[in-house]
mmCIF file with all atom_site columns, C-alpha atoms in Angstrom:
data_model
loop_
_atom_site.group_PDB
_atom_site.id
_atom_site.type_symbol
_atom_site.label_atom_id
_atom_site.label_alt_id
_atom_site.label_comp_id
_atom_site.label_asym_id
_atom_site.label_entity_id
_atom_site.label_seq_id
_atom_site.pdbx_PDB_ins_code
_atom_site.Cartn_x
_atom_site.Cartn_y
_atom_site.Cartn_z
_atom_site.occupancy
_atom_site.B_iso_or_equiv
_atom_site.pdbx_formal_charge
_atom_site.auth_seq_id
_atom_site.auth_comp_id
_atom_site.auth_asym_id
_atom_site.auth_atom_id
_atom_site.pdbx_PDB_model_num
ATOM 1  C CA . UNK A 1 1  ? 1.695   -8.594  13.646  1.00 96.00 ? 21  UNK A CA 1
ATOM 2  C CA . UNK A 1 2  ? 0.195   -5.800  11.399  1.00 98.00 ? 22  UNK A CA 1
ATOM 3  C CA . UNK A 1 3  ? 1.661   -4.351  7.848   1.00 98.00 ? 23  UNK A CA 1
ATOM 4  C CA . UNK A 1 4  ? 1.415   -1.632  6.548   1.00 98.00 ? 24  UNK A CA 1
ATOM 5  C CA . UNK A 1 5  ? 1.470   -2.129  2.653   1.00 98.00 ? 25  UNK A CA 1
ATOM 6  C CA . UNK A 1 6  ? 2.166   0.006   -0.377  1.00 97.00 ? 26  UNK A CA 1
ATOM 7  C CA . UNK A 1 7  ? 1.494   -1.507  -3.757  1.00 97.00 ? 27  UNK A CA 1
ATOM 8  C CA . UNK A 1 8  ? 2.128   -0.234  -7.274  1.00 96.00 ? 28  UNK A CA 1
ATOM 9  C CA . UNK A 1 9  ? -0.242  -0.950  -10.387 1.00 96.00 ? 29  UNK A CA 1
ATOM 10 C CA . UNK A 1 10 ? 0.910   -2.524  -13.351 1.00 96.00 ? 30  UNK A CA 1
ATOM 11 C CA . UNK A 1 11 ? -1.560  -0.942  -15.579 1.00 95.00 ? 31  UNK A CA 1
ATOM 12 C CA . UNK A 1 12 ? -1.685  3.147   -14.341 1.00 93.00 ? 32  UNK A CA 1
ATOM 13 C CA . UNK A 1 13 ? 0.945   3.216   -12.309 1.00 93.00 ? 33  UNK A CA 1
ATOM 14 C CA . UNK A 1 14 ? -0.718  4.061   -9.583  1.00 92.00 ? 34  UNK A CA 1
ATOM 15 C CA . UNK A 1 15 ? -0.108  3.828   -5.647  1.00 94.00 ? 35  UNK A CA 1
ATOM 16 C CA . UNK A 1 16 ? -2.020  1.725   -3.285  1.00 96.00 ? 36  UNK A CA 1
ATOM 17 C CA . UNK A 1 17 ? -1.763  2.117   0.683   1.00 97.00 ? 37  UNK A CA 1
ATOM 18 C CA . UNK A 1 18 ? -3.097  -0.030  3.046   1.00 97.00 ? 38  UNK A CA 1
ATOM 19 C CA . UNK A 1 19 ? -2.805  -2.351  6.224   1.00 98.00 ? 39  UNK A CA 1
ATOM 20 C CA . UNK A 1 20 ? -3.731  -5.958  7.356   1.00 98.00 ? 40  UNK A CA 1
ATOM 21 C CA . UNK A 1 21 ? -2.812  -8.566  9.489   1.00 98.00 ? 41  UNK A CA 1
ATOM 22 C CA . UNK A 1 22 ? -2.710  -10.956 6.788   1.00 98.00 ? 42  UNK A CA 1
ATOM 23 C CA . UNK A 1 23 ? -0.734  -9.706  4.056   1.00 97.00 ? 43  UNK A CA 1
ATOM 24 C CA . UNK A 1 24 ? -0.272  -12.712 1.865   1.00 97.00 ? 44  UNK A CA 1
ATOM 25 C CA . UNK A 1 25 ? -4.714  -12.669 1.878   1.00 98.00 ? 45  UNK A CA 1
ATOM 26 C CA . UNK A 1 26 ? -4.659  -9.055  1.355   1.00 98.00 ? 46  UNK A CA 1
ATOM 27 C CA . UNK A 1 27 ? -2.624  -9.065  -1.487  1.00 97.00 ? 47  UNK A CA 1
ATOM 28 C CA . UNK A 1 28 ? -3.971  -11.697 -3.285  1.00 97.00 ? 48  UNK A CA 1
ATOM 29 C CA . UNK A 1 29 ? -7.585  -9.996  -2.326  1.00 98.00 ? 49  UNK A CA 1
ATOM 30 C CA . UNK A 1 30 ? -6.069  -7.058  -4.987  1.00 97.00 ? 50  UNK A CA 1
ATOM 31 C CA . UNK A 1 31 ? -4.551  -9.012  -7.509  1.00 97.00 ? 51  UNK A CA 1
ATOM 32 C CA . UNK A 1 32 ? -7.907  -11.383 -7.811  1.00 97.00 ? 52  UNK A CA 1
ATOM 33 C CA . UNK A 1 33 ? -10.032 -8.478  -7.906  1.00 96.00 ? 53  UNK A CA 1
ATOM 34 C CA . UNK A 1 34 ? -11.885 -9.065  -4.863  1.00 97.00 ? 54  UNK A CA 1
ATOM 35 C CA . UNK A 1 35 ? -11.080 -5.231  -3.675  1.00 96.00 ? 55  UNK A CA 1
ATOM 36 C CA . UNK A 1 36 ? -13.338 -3.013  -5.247  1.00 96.00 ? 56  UNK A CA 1
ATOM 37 C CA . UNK A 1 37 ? -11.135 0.388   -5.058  1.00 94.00 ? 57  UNK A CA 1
ATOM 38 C CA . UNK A 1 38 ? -8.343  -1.600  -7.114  1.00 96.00 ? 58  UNK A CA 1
ATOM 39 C CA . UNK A 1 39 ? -10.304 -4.188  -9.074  1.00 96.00 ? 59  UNK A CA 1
ATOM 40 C CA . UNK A 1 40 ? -10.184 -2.539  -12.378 1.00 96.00 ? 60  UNK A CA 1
ATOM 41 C CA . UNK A 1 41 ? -5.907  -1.824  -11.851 1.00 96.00 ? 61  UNK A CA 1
ATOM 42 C CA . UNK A 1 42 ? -4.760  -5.122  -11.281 1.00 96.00 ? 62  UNK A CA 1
ATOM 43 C CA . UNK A 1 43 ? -2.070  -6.577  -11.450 1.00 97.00 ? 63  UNK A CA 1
ATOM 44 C CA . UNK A 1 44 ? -0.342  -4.729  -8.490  1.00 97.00 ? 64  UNK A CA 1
ATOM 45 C CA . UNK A 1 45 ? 3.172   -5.540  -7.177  1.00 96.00 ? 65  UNK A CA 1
ATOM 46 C CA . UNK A 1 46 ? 4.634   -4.871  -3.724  1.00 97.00 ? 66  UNK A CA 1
ATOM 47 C CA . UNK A 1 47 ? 6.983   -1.940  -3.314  1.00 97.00 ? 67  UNK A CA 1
ATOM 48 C CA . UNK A 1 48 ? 7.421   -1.449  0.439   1.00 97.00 ? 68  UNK A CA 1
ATOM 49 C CA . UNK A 1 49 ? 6.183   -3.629  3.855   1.00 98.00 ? 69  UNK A CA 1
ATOM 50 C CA . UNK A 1 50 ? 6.351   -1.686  7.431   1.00 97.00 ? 70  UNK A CA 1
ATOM 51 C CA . UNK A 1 51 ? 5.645   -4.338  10.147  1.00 98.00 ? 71  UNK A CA 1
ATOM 52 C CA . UNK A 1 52 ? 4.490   -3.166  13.287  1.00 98.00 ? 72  UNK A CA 1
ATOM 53 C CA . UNK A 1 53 ? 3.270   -5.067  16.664  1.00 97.00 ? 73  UNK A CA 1
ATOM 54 C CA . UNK A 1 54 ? 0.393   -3.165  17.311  1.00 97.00 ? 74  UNK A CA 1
ATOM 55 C CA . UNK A 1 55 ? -2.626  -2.418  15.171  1.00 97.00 ? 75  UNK A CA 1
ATOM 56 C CA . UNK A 1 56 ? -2.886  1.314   17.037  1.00 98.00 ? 76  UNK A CA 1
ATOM 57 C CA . UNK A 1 57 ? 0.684   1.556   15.636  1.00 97.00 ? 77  UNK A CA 1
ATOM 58 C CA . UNK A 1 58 ? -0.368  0.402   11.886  1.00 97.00 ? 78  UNK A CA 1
ATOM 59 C CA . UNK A 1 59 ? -3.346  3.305   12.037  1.00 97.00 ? 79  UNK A CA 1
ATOM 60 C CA . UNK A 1 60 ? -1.441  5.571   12.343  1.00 97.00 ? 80  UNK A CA 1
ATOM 61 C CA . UNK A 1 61 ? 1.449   4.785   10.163  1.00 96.00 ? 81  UNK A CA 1
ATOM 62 C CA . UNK A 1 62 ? -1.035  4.448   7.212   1.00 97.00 ? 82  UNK A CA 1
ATOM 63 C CA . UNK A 1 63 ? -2.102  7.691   7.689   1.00 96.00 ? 83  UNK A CA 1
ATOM 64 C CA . UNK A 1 64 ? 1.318   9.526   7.826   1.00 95.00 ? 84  UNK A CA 1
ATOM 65 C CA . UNK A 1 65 ? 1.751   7.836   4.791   1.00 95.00 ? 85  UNK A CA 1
ATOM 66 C CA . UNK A 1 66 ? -1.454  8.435   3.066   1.00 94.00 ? 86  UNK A CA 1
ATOM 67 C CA . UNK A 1 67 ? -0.962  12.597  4.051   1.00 92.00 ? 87  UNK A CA 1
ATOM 68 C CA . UNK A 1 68 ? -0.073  14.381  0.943   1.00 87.00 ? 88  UNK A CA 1
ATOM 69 C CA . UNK A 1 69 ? 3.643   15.052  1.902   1.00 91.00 ? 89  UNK A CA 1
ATOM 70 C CA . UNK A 1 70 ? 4.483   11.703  2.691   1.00 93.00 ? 90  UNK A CA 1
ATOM 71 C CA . UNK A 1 71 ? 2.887   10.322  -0.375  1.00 92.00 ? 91  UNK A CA 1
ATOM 72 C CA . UNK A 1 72 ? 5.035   12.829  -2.631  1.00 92.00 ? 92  UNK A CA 1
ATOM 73 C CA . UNK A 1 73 ? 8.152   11.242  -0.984  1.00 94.00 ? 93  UNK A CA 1
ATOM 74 C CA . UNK A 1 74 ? 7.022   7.419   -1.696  1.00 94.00 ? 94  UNK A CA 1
ATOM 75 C CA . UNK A 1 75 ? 6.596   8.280   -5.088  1.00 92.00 ? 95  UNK A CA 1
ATOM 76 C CA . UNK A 1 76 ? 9.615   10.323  -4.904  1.00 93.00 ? 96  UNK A CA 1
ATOM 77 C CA . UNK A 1 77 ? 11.500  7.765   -3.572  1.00 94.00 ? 97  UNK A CA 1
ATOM 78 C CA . UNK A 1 78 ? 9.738   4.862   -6.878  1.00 93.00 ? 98  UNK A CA 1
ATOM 79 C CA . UNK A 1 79 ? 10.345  7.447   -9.620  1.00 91.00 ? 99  UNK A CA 1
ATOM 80 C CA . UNK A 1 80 ? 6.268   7.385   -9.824  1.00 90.00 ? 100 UNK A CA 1
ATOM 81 C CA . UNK A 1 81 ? 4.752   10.629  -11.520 1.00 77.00 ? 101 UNK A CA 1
ATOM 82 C CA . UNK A 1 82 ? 7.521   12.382  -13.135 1.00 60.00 ? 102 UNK A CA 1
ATOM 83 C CA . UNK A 1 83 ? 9.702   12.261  -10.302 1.00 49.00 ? 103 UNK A CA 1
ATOM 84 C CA . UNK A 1 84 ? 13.062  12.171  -11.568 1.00 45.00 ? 104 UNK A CA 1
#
């Protein structure tokens, strides 16, 4: 099983996407600081899990969801940035 992840910082706001195959080490990998692209935004809390059965099929999910479009939508979709 893979996951495709999107987390939400507690300090800036800000979006995190990612995948694993073990979410429950991933997650506490951000929140403990042992990530260096988020270490200085923890805390972070979950806002959406994708499961998928392949890891070919978690690739490319991330990436749809990393393209500028589909990132306007998640935050869309949280109220992140002004999005009403």
């Amino acid at each position: 099983m893979f996951y495709i992840y999107i987390i939400q910082s507690d300090k800036d706001k800000g979006l995190y996407i990612g995948r694993t195959n073990n979410l429950e080490r991933r997650l506490s990998e951000h929140n403990n600081g042992r990530v260096s692209s988020t270490k200085s935004r923890r805390p972070f809390k979950i806002l959406e899990i994708t499961k998928t059965d392949s890891e070919k099929d978690s690739v490319v999910i991330e990436k749809e969801h990393k393209k500028g479009y589909k990132r306007e939508k998640i935050k869309k979709k949280y109220n992140i940035g002004g999005f009403a």
